[in-house]
Tab-separated table of C-alpha atoms in Angstrom:
chain	number	residue	atom	x	y	z
P	21	MET	CA	-6.022	-58.921	-58.510
P	22	LYS	CA	-3.500	-58.496	-55.820
P	23	PRO	CA	-1.347	-55.034	-55.888
P	24	ASN	CA	1.913	-54.895	-57.448
P	25	ARG	CA	4.375	-53.512	-54.326
P	26	ILE	CA	6.171	-51.543	-56.775
P	27	LEU	CA	3.594	-50.058	-58.621
P	28	LEU	CA	2.086	-49.264	-55.142
P	29	LEU	CA	5.338	-47.341	-54.400
P	30	ALA	CA	4.968	-45.514	-57.448
P	31	CYS	CA	1.357	-44.594	-56.450
P	32	PHE	CA	2.564	-43.278	-53.214
P	33	PHE	CA	5.382	-41.313	-55.206
P	34	VAL	CA	2.837	-39.732	-57.206
P	35	SER	CA	0.672	-38.845	-53.933
P	36	GLY	CA	3.347	-37.216	-52.682
P	37	LEU	CA	4.252	-35.162	-55.918
P	38	CYS	CA	0.509	-34.350	-56.261
P	39	GLY	CA	0.383	-33.100	-52.446
P	40	LEU	CA	3.550	-30.798	-52.833
P	41	ILE	CA	1.848	-29.153	-56.057
P	42	TYR	CA	-1.180	-28.687	-54.124
P	43	GLN	CA	0.385	-26.896	-51.304
P	44	ILE	CA	2.436	-24.573	-53.759
P	45	VAL	CA	-0.343	-23.609	-55.635
P	46	TRP	CA	-2.892	-23.172	-52.705
P	47	MET	CA	0.126	-20.726	-51.347
P	48	ARG	CA	-0.557	-18.945	-54.406
P	49	LEU	CA	-4.158	-18.852	-54.736
P	50	ILE	CA	-4.745	-18.067	-50.964
P	51	GLY	CA	-2.026	-15.312	-51.399
P	52	PHE	CA	-4.290	-13.627	-54.228
P	53	VAL	CA	-7.007	-13.394	-51.864
P	54	PHE	CA	-5.469	-13.336	-48.170
P	55	GLY	CA	-2.057	-11.411	-49.471
P	56	ASN	CA	1.239	-12.571	-49.343
P	57	SER	CA	2.674	-11.333	-46.114
P	58	VAL	CA	4.819	-13.803	-44.300
P	59	TYR	CA	2.177	-14.029	-41.918
P	60	ALA	CA	-0.470	-15.573	-44.609
P	61	THR	CA	2.139	-17.956	-45.374
P	62	ALA	CA	2.682	-19.250	-42.228
P	63	THR	CA	-1.069	-19.745	-41.356
P	64	VAL	CA	-1.467	-21.383	-44.688
P	65	LEU	CA	1.519	-23.905	-43.790
P	66	ALA	CA	-0.228	-24.575	-40.545
P	67	ALA	CA	-3.529	-25.087	-41.671
P	68	PHE	CA	-2.074	-27.608	-44.158
P	69	MET	CA	0.061	-29.075	-41.681
P	70	GLY	CA	-2.859	-29.551	-39.289
P	71	GLY	CA	-4.996	-31.494	-41.762
P	72	LEU	CA	-1.842	-33.509	-42.011
P	73	ALA	CA	-1.666	-34.056	-38.617
P	74	VAL	CA	-5.351	-34.827	-37.876
P	75	GLY	CA	-5.264	-37.242	-41.112
P	76	SER	CA	-2.232	-39.116	-39.709
P	77	PHE	CA	-3.936	-39.731	-36.288
P	78	PHE	CA	-7.376	-40.779	-37.127
P	79	GLY	CA	-5.970	-42.794	-40.157
P	80	GLY	CA	-3.632	-44.900	-38.192
P	81	ARG	CA	-6.150	-46.103	-36.154
P	82	VAL	CA	-8.619	-47.038	-39.292
P	83	ALA	CA	-5.760	-48.724	-41.016
P	84	ASP	CA	-5.154	-51.474	-38.216
P	85	ARG	CA	-8.915	-52.425	-38.273
P	86	CYS	CA	-9.121	-51.910	-42.079
P	87	THR	CA	-9.149	-55.291	-44.180
P	88	ASN	CA	-8.465	-53.749	-47.518
P	89	ARG	CA	-5.998	-51.092	-46.779
P	90	VAL	CA	-5.397	-50.529	-50.619
P	91	ARG	CA	-8.867	-49.891	-51.851
P	92	LEU	CA	-9.242	-47.491	-48.913
P	93	TYR	CA	-5.942	-45.569	-49.910
P	94	GLY	CA	-7.389	-45.516	-53.413
P	95	ILE	CA	-10.692	-44.055	-52.508
P	96	LEU	CA	-8.970	-41.095	-50.434
P	97	GLU	CA	-7.021	-40.442	-53.559
P	98	ILE	CA	-9.977	-40.057	-55.695
P	99	VAL	CA	-11.900	-37.786	-52.774
P	100	ILE	CA	-8.357	-35.901	-52.848
P	101	GLY	CA	-8.470	-35.469	-56.794
P	102	VAL	CA	-12.334	-34.451	-56.733
P	103	TYR	CA	-12.038	-31.983	-53.776
P	104	CYS	CA	-9.279	-30.212	-55.160
P	105	ILE	CA	-10.593	-29.393	-58.369
P	106	LEU	CA	-13.554	-27.664	-56.780
P	107	LEU	CA	-11.261	-25.706	-54.200
P	108	PRO	CA	-10.973	-22.568	-56.604
P	109	LEU	CA	-14.556	-22.473	-56.898
P	110	LEU	CA	-14.747	-22.619	-52.843
P	111	LEU	CA	-12.076	-20.215	-52.427
P	112	SER	CA	-13.909	-17.582	-54.561
P	113	LEU	CA	-17.166	-18.260	-52.603
P	114	ALA	CA	-15.035	-17.296	-49.460
P	115	THR	CA	-13.652	-14.100	-50.573
P	116	PRO	CA	-16.718	-12.193	-50.052
P	117	LEU	CA	-16.832	-13.259	-46.393
P	118	TYR	CA	-13.183	-12.039	-45.928
P	119	ALA	CA	-13.457	-9.032	-47.488
P	120	ALA	CA	-16.662	-8.318	-45.399
P	121	VAL	CA	-14.525	-9.221	-42.329
P	122	TYR	CA	-11.778	-6.963	-43.497
P	123	GLN	CA	-13.962	-3.726	-43.868
P	124	HIS	CA	-15.375	-4.271	-40.468
P	125	SER	CA	-12.260	-5.282	-38.336
P	126	GLU	CA	-10.782	-1.615	-38.370
P	127	GLY	CA	-7.614	-2.887	-39.383
P	128	THR	CA	-7.222	-5.366	-36.425
P	129	SER	CA	-4.241	-7.431	-37.893
P	130	GLY	CA	-4.838	-9.895	-34.857
P	131	LEU	CA	-8.393	-10.662	-35.976
P	132	LEU	CA	-7.776	-10.900	-39.553
P	133	THR	CA	-5.012	-13.335	-38.927
P	134	ILE	CA	-7.476	-15.543	-36.663
P	135	ILE	CA	-10.052	-15.033	-39.239
P	136	ARG	CA	-7.897	-16.268	-42.035
P	137	ALA	CA	-6.679	-19.077	-40.326
P	138	VAL	CA	-10.305	-20.219	-39.879
P	139	ILE	CA	-11.268	-19.978	-43.424
P	140	CYS	CA	-8.035	-21.611	-44.508
P	141	GLY	CA	-8.655	-24.411	-41.830
P	142	ALA	CA	-12.318	-25.029	-43.180
P	143	LEU	CA	-10.884	-25.109	-46.873
P	144	LEU	CA	-7.936	-27.359	-46.347
P	145	ILE	CA	-9.214	-29.908	-43.494
P	146	LEU	CA	-10.581	-32.190	-46.052
P	147	PRO	CA	-8.043	-32.950	-48.133
P	148	THR	CA	-5.258	-32.690	-46.159
P	149	THR	CA	-6.842	-35.228	-43.806
P	150	CYS	CA	-6.754	-37.575	-46.657
P	151	MET	CA	-3.477	-37.079	-47.611
P	152	GLY	CA	-2.437	-37.447	-43.718
P	153	ALA	CA	-4.310	-40.614	-43.480
P	154	THR	CA	-2.755	-42.609	-46.522
P	155	LEU	CA	0.555	-42.774	-44.653
P	156	PRO	CA	-0.156	-45.250	-42.088
P	157	ILE	CA	-2.892	-46.689	-44.006
P	158	LEU	CA	-0.281	-47.900	-46.612
P	159	LEU	CA	2.623	-48.311	-43.792
P	160	ARG	CA	0.106	-50.992	-42.109
P	161	HIS	CA	-0.237	-52.704	-45.516
P	162	PHE	CA	3.588	-52.888	-46.542
P	163	VAL	CA	4.985	-53.963	-42.816
P	164	GLU	CA	5.213	-57.711	-42.586
P	165	ASP	CA	7.355	-58.267	-39.496
P	166	GLY	CA	8.670	-56.255	-36.721
P	167	GLU	CA	12.474	-57.068	-37.724
P	168	ARG	CA	12.285	-54.861	-40.591
P	169	LEU	CA	10.038	-52.391	-39.182
P	170	GLY	CA	12.500	-49.663	-39.241
P	171	ARG	CA	13.775	-50.505	-43.162
P	172	THR	CA	10.262	-50.885	-44.407
P	173	VAL	CA	9.124	-47.259	-42.540
P	174	GLY	CA	12.048	-45.679	-44.274
P	175	LEU	CA	11.320	-46.957	-47.830
P	176	VAL	CA	7.645	-46.307	-47.819
P	177	TYR	CA	8.372	-42.726	-46.184
P	178	ALA	CA	11.112	-42.379	-48.258
P	179	VAL	CA	9.033	-42.899	-51.585
P	180	ASN	CA	6.668	-40.349	-50.805
P	181	THR	CA	9.221	-37.742	-49.642
P	182	PHE	CA	11.067	-38.084	-52.902
P	183	GLY	CA	7.287	-37.715	-54.391
P	184	ALA	CA	7.077	-34.489	-52.614
P	185	VAL	CA	10.253	-33.109	-53.804
P	186	ALA	CA	9.534	-33.627	-57.405
P	187	GLY	CA	6.130	-32.046	-57.033
P	188	CYS	CA	8.077	-29.315	-55.034
P	189	VAL	CA	10.493	-29.147	-58.475
P	190	ALA	CA	7.285	-29.593	-60.890
P	191	ALA	CA	5.266	-26.773	-59.778
P	192	GLY	CA	7.751	-24.246	-58.683
P	193	PHE	CA	9.974	-24.371	-61.684
P	194	LEU	CA	8.055	-25.850	-64.544
P	195	LEU	CA	4.236	-26.266	-64.318
P	196	VAL	CA	3.303	-22.851	-62.509
P	197	PRO	CA	5.384	-20.581	-64.257
P	198	ALA	CA	4.416	-22.828	-67.961
P	199	LEU	CA	0.879	-23.443	-67.718
P	200	GLY	CA	-0.526	-21.594	-64.611
P	201	ILE	CA	-2.024	-22.150	-61.770
P	202	ASN	CA	-5.522	-23.859	-62.969
P	203	LYS	CA	-3.991	-26.368	-65.465
P	204	THR	CA	-1.340	-27.341	-62.754
P	205	ILE	CA	-4.256	-28.426	-60.640
P	206	ILE	CA	-5.740	-29.927	-63.369
P	207	ILE	CA	-3.030	-32.110	-64.262
P	208	ALA	CA	-2.346	-33.173	-59.938
P	209	VAL	CA	-6.205	-33.938	-59.981
P	210	ILE	CA	-5.957	-36.399	-63.121
P	211	LEU	CA	-2.678	-37.704	-61.614
P	212	ASN	CA	-4.686	-38.492	-58.272
P	213	LEU	CA	-7.586	-39.798	-60.176
P	214	VAL	CA	-5.179	-42.286	-61.587
P	215	VAL	CA	-4.006	-43.459	-59.008
P	216	GLY	CA	-7.044	-43.567	-56.950
P	217	ILE	CA	-8.849	-45.738	-59.875
P	218	TYR	CA	-5.919	-48.230	-59.911
P	219	ALA	CA	-5.599	-48.557	-56.343
P	220	VAL	CA	-9.445	-49.599	-56.145
P	221	ALA	CA	-9.052	-51.710	-58.798
P	222	VAL	CA	-6.421	-53.763	-57.698
P	223	GLY	CA	-7.559	-53.566	-53.984
P	224	LYS	CA	-10.773	-55.568	-54.228
P	225	ALA	CA	-9.300	-58.462	-52.422
P	226	PRO	CA	-8.243	-58.439	-48.673
P	227	ASP	CA	-4.608	-57.389	-47.814
P	228	GLU	CA	-2.660	-60.507	-48.160
P	229	TYR	CA	-0.747	-60.574	-45.010
P	230	THR	CA	-3.238	-60.848	-41.941
P	231	PRO	CA	-0.703	-61.979	-38.763
P	232	GLU	CA	-2.217	-63.967	-35.960
P	233	GLU	CA	-2.978	-61.600	-32.878
P	234	PRO	CA	0.127	-62.095	-30.453
P	235	GLU	CA	-0.829	-64.090	-27.542
P	236	SER	CA	0.604	-61.780	-24.824
P	237	GLU	CA	2.884	-58.542	-24.101
P	238	ASP	CA	6.048	-60.696	-24.084
P	239	ALA	CA	5.310	-61.780	-27.814
P	240	ARG	CA	4.524	-58.549	-28.862
P	241	SER	CA	7.919	-57.408	-27.454
P	242	GLU	CA	9.429	-59.930	-29.507
P	243	VAL	CA	7.705	-59.078	-32.735
P	244	ALA	CA	8.974	-55.207	-32.490
P	245	GLY	CA	12.522	-56.188	-30.958
P	246	LEU	CA	13.645	-54.646	-27.649
P	247	HIS	CA	11.078	-53.983	-24.907
P	248	TYR	CA	10.769	-50.174	-24.029
P	249	SER	CA	8.405	-49.020	-20.850
P	250	GLY	CA	5.987	-46.947	-21.956
P	251	TRP	CA	7.682	-44.266	-20.183
P	252	GLU	CA	10.369	-44.715	-22.624
P	253	ALA	CA	8.289	-44.940	-25.406
P	254	LYS	CA	6.758	-41.770	-24.625
P	255	ALA	CA	10.021	-40.079	-24.372
P	256	ALA	CA	11.036	-41.051	-27.860
P	257	LEU	CA	7.676	-39.622	-28.784
P	258	ILE	CA	8.334	-36.435	-27.040
P	259	VAL	CA	11.687	-35.801	-28.903
P	260	PHE	CA	10.164	-36.730	-32.133
P	261	GLY	CA	7.748	-33.806	-31.867
P	262	LEU	CA	10.589	-31.617	-30.240
P	263	SER	CA	12.414	-32.756	-33.470
P	264	GLY	CA	9.457	-31.695	-35.961
P	265	PHE	CA	9.461	-27.950	-33.862
P	266	CYS	CA	13.123	-27.780	-34.514
P	267	ALA	CA	13.357	-28.655	-38.486
P	268	MET	CA	10.472	-26.494	-39.096
P	269	VAL	CA	12.370	-23.579	-36.981
P	270	ASP	CA	15.512	-24.372	-39.266
P	271	GLU	CA	13.522	-24.307	-42.389
P	272	VAL	CA	11.850	-20.838	-41.934
P	273	ALA	CA	14.792	-19.514	-40.901
P	274	LEU	CA	17.087	-20.718	-43.456
P	275	THR	CA	14.460	-19.645	-46.246
P	276	ARG	CA	14.332	-16.499	-44.508
P	277	ALA	CA	18.258	-16.020	-44.942
P	278	PHE	CA	18.714	-17.269	-48.553
P	279	SER	CA	15.722	-15.032	-49.695
P	280	LEU	CA	17.281	-12.134	-47.957
P	281	LEU	CA	20.374	-12.856	-50.763
P	282	VAL	CA	18.440	-14.122	-53.869
P	283	GLY	CA	14.820	-12.215	-53.473
P	284	SER	CA	11.794	-14.097	-51.928
P	285	SER	CA	10.619	-15.027	-55.065
P	286	THR	CA	8.779	-18.737	-55.845
P	287	TYR	CA	12.056	-19.629	-57.368
P	288	ALA	CA	13.755	-18.853	-54.168
P	289	PHE	CA	11.095	-20.732	-51.871
P	290	THR	CA	11.227	-23.985	-53.970
P	291	ILE	CA	15.423	-23.940	-53.992
P	292	MET	CA	14.993	-24.214	-50.138
P	293	LEU	CA	12.439	-26.419	-49.843
P	294	THR	CA	13.475	-28.840	-52.271
P	295	ALA	CA	17.209	-28.791	-50.798
P	296	PHE	CA	15.512	-29.536	-46.804
P	297	ILE	CA	12.878	-32.305	-48.595
P	298	SER	CA	15.483	-34.001	-50.583
P	299	GLY	CA	17.887	-34.830	-47.483
P	300	ILE	CA	14.855	-36.247	-45.351
P	301	GLY	CA	14.187	-38.345	-48.157
P	302	ILE	CA	17.968	-39.594	-48.312
P	303	GLY	CA	18.264	-39.898	-44.690
P	304	SER	CA	14.518	-41.823	-44.525
P	305	LEU	CA	15.806	-43.853	-47.694
P	306	LEU	CA	19.419	-44.749	-46.462
P	307	LEU	CA	19.832	-44.409	-42.684
P	308	ALA	CA	16.770	-46.764	-41.915
P	309	ARG	CA	18.270	-49.738	-43.489
P	310	LYS	CA	20.635	-49.855	-40.232
P	311	ILE	CA	18.148	-49.693	-37.917
P	312	ASP	CA	18.332	-52.898	-36.213
P	313	PRO	CA	15.383	-53.726	-33.352
P	314	ARG	CA	17.778	-55.487	-31.223
P	315	ARG	CA	20.036	-52.627	-30.275
P	316	ASP	CA	18.952	-49.718	-28.235
P	317	LEU	CA	16.985	-47.418	-30.530
P	318	LEU	CA	16.563	-45.107	-27.890
P	319	PHE	CA	20.403	-44.220	-27.812
P	320	GLY	CA	20.254	-43.879	-31.415
P	321	ILE	CA	17.550	-41.220	-31.338
P	322	ALA	CA	19.921	-39.281	-28.960
P	323	LEU	CA	22.823	-39.929	-31.272
P	324	VAL	CA	20.799	-38.357	-34.043
P	325	GLN	CA	19.719	-35.229	-32.237
P	326	MET	CA	22.976	-34.721	-31.495
P	327	GLY	CA	24.254	-34.907	-35.010
P	328	ILE	CA	21.647	-32.503	-35.798
P	329	GLY	CA	22.280	-29.849	-33.499
P	330	ALA	CA	25.799	-30.093	-34.221
P	331	CYS	CA	25.230	-29.795	-38.120
P	332	MET	CA	22.803	-27.038	-37.630
P	333	LEU	CA	25.777	-25.253	-35.580
P	334	LEU	CA	27.964	-25.840	-38.522
P	335	ALA	CA	25.596	-24.636	-41.063
P	336	VAL	CA	25.329	-21.245	-39.171
P	337	ILE	CA	28.672	-20.657	-39.447
P	338	LEU	CA	28.810	-21.694	-42.804
P	339	ILE	CA	25.869	-19.464	-43.754
P	340	SER	CA	28.342	-15.970	-43.149
P	341	GLU	CA	29.738	-17.598	-46.370
P	342	PHE	CA	26.634	-17.065	-48.100
P	343	PRO	CA	26.892	-13.491	-49.729
P	344	LYS	CA	30.394	-14.337	-51.224
P	345	ALA	CA	28.974	-17.417	-52.701
P	346	MET	CA	25.978	-16.061	-54.165
P	347	VAL	CA	28.108	-13.121	-55.611
P	348	HIS	CA	30.007	-15.661	-57.459
P	349	LEU	CA	27.337	-17.941	-58.419
P	350	ILE	CA	25.534	-14.720	-60.034
P	351	LEU	CA	28.560	-13.082	-61.733
P	352	ARG	CA	29.546	-16.747	-63.186
P	353	PHE	CA	25.908	-18.018	-64.409
P	354	GLN	CA	24.606	-14.200	-64.995
P	355	THR	CA	23.639	-15.327	-68.805
P	356	SER	CA	22.306	-18.980	-67.657
P	357	PHE	CA	19.215	-18.654	-65.279
P	358	GLY	CA	18.901	-22.313	-65.261
P	359	MET	CA	22.315	-22.894	-64.272
P	360	LEU	CA	22.076	-20.364	-61.727
P	361	GLN	CA	19.357	-22.095	-59.890
P	362	PHE	CA	20.714	-25.389	-60.121
P	363	THR	CA	23.854	-24.467	-58.460
P	364	GLU	CA	22.217	-22.402	-56.163
P	365	PHE	CA	20.199	-25.659	-55.004
P	366	LEU	CA	23.243	-27.638	-55.124
P	367	TYR	CA	25.032	-25.577	-52.604
P	368	LEU	CA	21.896	-25.486	-50.383
P	369	PHE	CA	21.763	-29.194	-51.103
P	370	LEU	CA	25.338	-30.142	-49.743
P	371	LEU	CA	24.910	-27.544	-46.772
P	372	LEU	CA	21.628	-29.194	-45.549
P	373	LEU	CA	22.362	-32.991	-46.484
P	374	ALA	CA	23.672	-34.340	-42.933
P	375	PRO	CA	21.335	-32.422	-40.761
P	376	THR	CA	18.234	-33.243	-43.125
P	377	ALA	CA	19.201	-36.999	-43.584
P	378	LEU	CA	18.987	-37.305	-39.971
P	379	MET	CA	15.886	-35.843	-39.604
P	380	GLY	CA	14.679	-38.197	-42.025
P	381	VAL	CA	15.722	-41.187	-40.176
P	382	MET	CA	13.699	-39.945	-36.920
P	383	PHE	CA	10.449	-40.819	-38.212
P	384	PRO	CA	11.296	-44.984	-38.740
P	385	LEU	CA	13.314	-44.940	-35.620
P	386	THR	CA	10.421	-43.251	-33.114
P	387	THR	CA	8.055	-45.636	-34.842
P	388	ALA	CA	10.090	-48.415	-34.086
P	389	VAL	CA	10.382	-47.477	-30.659
P	390	TRP	CA	6.700	-46.431	-30.347
P	391	THR	CA	5.156	-49.779	-31.810
P	392	ARG	CA	4.372	-52.502	-29.873
P	393	SER	CA	3.257	-55.124	-32.463
P	394	VAL	CA	2.716	-55.405	-36.223
P	395	GLU	CA	-1.189	-55.001	-35.578
P	396	SER	CA	-0.426	-51.226	-34.464
P	397	VAL	CA	1.724	-50.491	-36.941
P	398	GLY	CA	-0.582	-48.176	-38.321
P	399	LYS	CA	-1.886	-46.766	-34.959
P	400	SER	CA	1.708	-46.336	-33.796
P	401	SER	CA	3.047	-44.382	-37.065
P	402	GLY	CA	-0.144	-42.213	-37.306
P	403	GLU	CA	0.345	-41.313	-33.696
P	404	ALA	CA	4.030	-40.457	-34.262
P	405	TYR	CA	3.606	-38.378	-37.252
P	406	PHE	CA	0.841	-36.761	-35.756
P	407	VAL	CA	3.390	-35.579	-32.819
P	408	ASN	CA	5.465	-34.709	-35.213
P	409	THR	CA	3.427	-32.545	-37.410
P	410	LEU	CA	1.998	-30.522	-34.628
P	411	GLY	CA	5.723	-29.845	-33.416
P	412	ALA	CA	6.402	-28.634	-36.838
P	413	ILE	CA	3.192	-26.489	-36.876
P	414	PHE	CA	4.482	-24.841	-33.737
P	415	GLY	CA	7.790	-24.530	-34.903
P	416	SER	CA	6.406	-23.106	-38.245
P	417	LEU	CA	4.448	-20.398	-35.897
P	418	ALA	CA	7.080	-19.803	-33.412
P	419	ALA	CA	9.718	-18.987	-36.143
P	420	GLY	CA	7.509	-16.689	-38.347
P	421	PHE	CA	5.925	-14.634	-35.392
P	422	LEU	CA	8.276	-14.777	-32.532
P	423	LEU	CA	11.672	-16.066	-32.835
P	424	LEU	CA	12.846	-14.207	-36.146
P	425	PRO	CA	11.326	-10.783	-35.546
P	426	ILE	CA	12.866	-11.389	-31.917
P	427	LEU	CA	15.867	-13.012	-32.009
P	428	GLY	CA	16.961	-12.954	-35.842
P	429	VAL	CA	17.951	-15.820	-38.224
P	430	GLN	CA	21.420	-16.552	-36.274
P	431	LEU	CA	20.283	-17.009	-32.754
P	432	THR	CA	16.853	-18.830	-33.840
P	433	LEU	CA	18.918	-21.504	-35.373
P	434	GLU	CA	21.475	-21.551	-32.532
P	435	SER	CA	18.557	-21.853	-30.286
P	436	ALA	CA	16.959	-24.701	-32.275
P	437	ALA	CA	20.276	-26.740	-32.094
P	438	LEU	CA	20.369	-25.921	-28.513
P	439	LEU	CA	16.895	-27.553	-28.384
P	440	ASN	CA	18.353	-30.570	-30.511
P	441	PHE	CA	21.086	-30.884	-27.751
P	442	ALA	CA	18.404	-31.066	-25.184
P	443	ALA	CA	16.262	-33.364	-26.864
P	444	ALA	CA	19.428	-35.757	-26.972
P	445	GLY	CA	20.008	-35.021	-23.548
P	446	PHE	CA	16.550	-36.069	-22.364
P	447	VAL	CA	16.156	-39.455	-24.370
P	448	PHE	CA	19.599	-40.070	-23.568
P	449	PHE	CA	18.836	-40.012	-19.973
P	450	ALA	CA	15.557	-42.878	-20.500
P	451	SER	CA	17.891	-44.996	-22.459
P	452	LYS	CA	20.435	-45.172	-19.695
P	453	ARG	CA	17.447	-45.082	-16.893
P	454	ARG	CA	16.456	-48.282	-18.913
P	455	LYS	CA	19.803	-50.101	-18.635
P	456	PHE	CA	19.935	-49.475	-14.862
P	457	ILE	CA	16.693	-51.287	-14.474
P	458	VAL	CA	17.490	-53.986	-16.310
P	459	ARG	CA	20.730	-54.282	-14.300
P	460	VAL	CA	19.105	-53.906	-10.813
P	461	GLU	CA	16.647	-56.455	-12.062
P	462	GLY	CA	19.057	-58.970	-13.094
P	463	GLY	CA	21.101	-58.507	-9.542
P	464	LEU	CA	17.466	-59.228	-8.048
P	465	ALA	CA	16.561	-62.061	-10.260
P	466	ALA	CA	20.290	-63.952	-9.537
């Protein structure tokens, strides 16, 4: 039985949903053991994203060689579900170890942070690696030709991102408050197992699309659209890493600003995360449809980075209106907690829609530039996601431990915007350099 494309996309939506449920639940669980400080939160996020980065890197390499990617995806989902039901037990076994280290650390916060990171990394590496591997594996399954590469990558990425939005809302507002952590984990595990079993069942036959190997480098460049040199493709990849760094700095800084107004509750974090991810999903779904491989995608990346920087500078100006807006909302909806939360989300969503939508188109754009052939979509998308996630890890740590304590919220956001502009200039130079070389070579040939 061949897997239905719509049902398989629905499965990937559920994968994103479960992933965010786990992230929020793990933050709570590990916070009970290691404390709920900003440093603990940053450490858990870094460990989570580190596993995603590792999974995407190695999963991309496996995806290009595997002939039954749907079944492999299903196996990974089953592994995630089985492990996550055991994680609370594993965490309880690790608690005495952390307590012993804490007693002998004599209050050395640096040592405790390192030990916390090691324990979190060890506990989360398996499920998060599996999660990270699913994206390049399914991308390789869905991409059938270079002409629609950007649009297909945008669609698949958007489906998973919207699933993450649903998981964030479900965990933060519905499941955890109503059912508690343990029952929320069980629901997510059941969903993982259902998705995994379905994928394994329908993935018995090899993937239907098995393109022939292009005969030459020229053939490969024709599949992907414009031919980009190795230096140009690396420039796009570097900028995507910088974009991930800036995006996480923006998210952490805005979360801090928002929490100062409404309190650092789970609801505040969930509202900010939901607004941020929603915009990324919209950008990946709608803007990626405009990607034409015959156009200069490097120039497109430069424009996107400039747009992100400009929008974030505008957001810094509008943030000054936060206190007035929050006071007005609280007075108006003081008798309706649900309407207050929804209005706060809507305010942030509209504020962040433009920059986050532009962030969302960066993944399909970069993948389209970095990919040399359809046969290497898994490897190239995995590498692009790896570099971006690595940048996000450093952005999270830099914002939490360095930028915000030293610069404060406003200067941190302005610094990230300036880095966006610098990234735009870098890739713009790469684009102009390519056009100059093409003109010179054309003149010599004439």
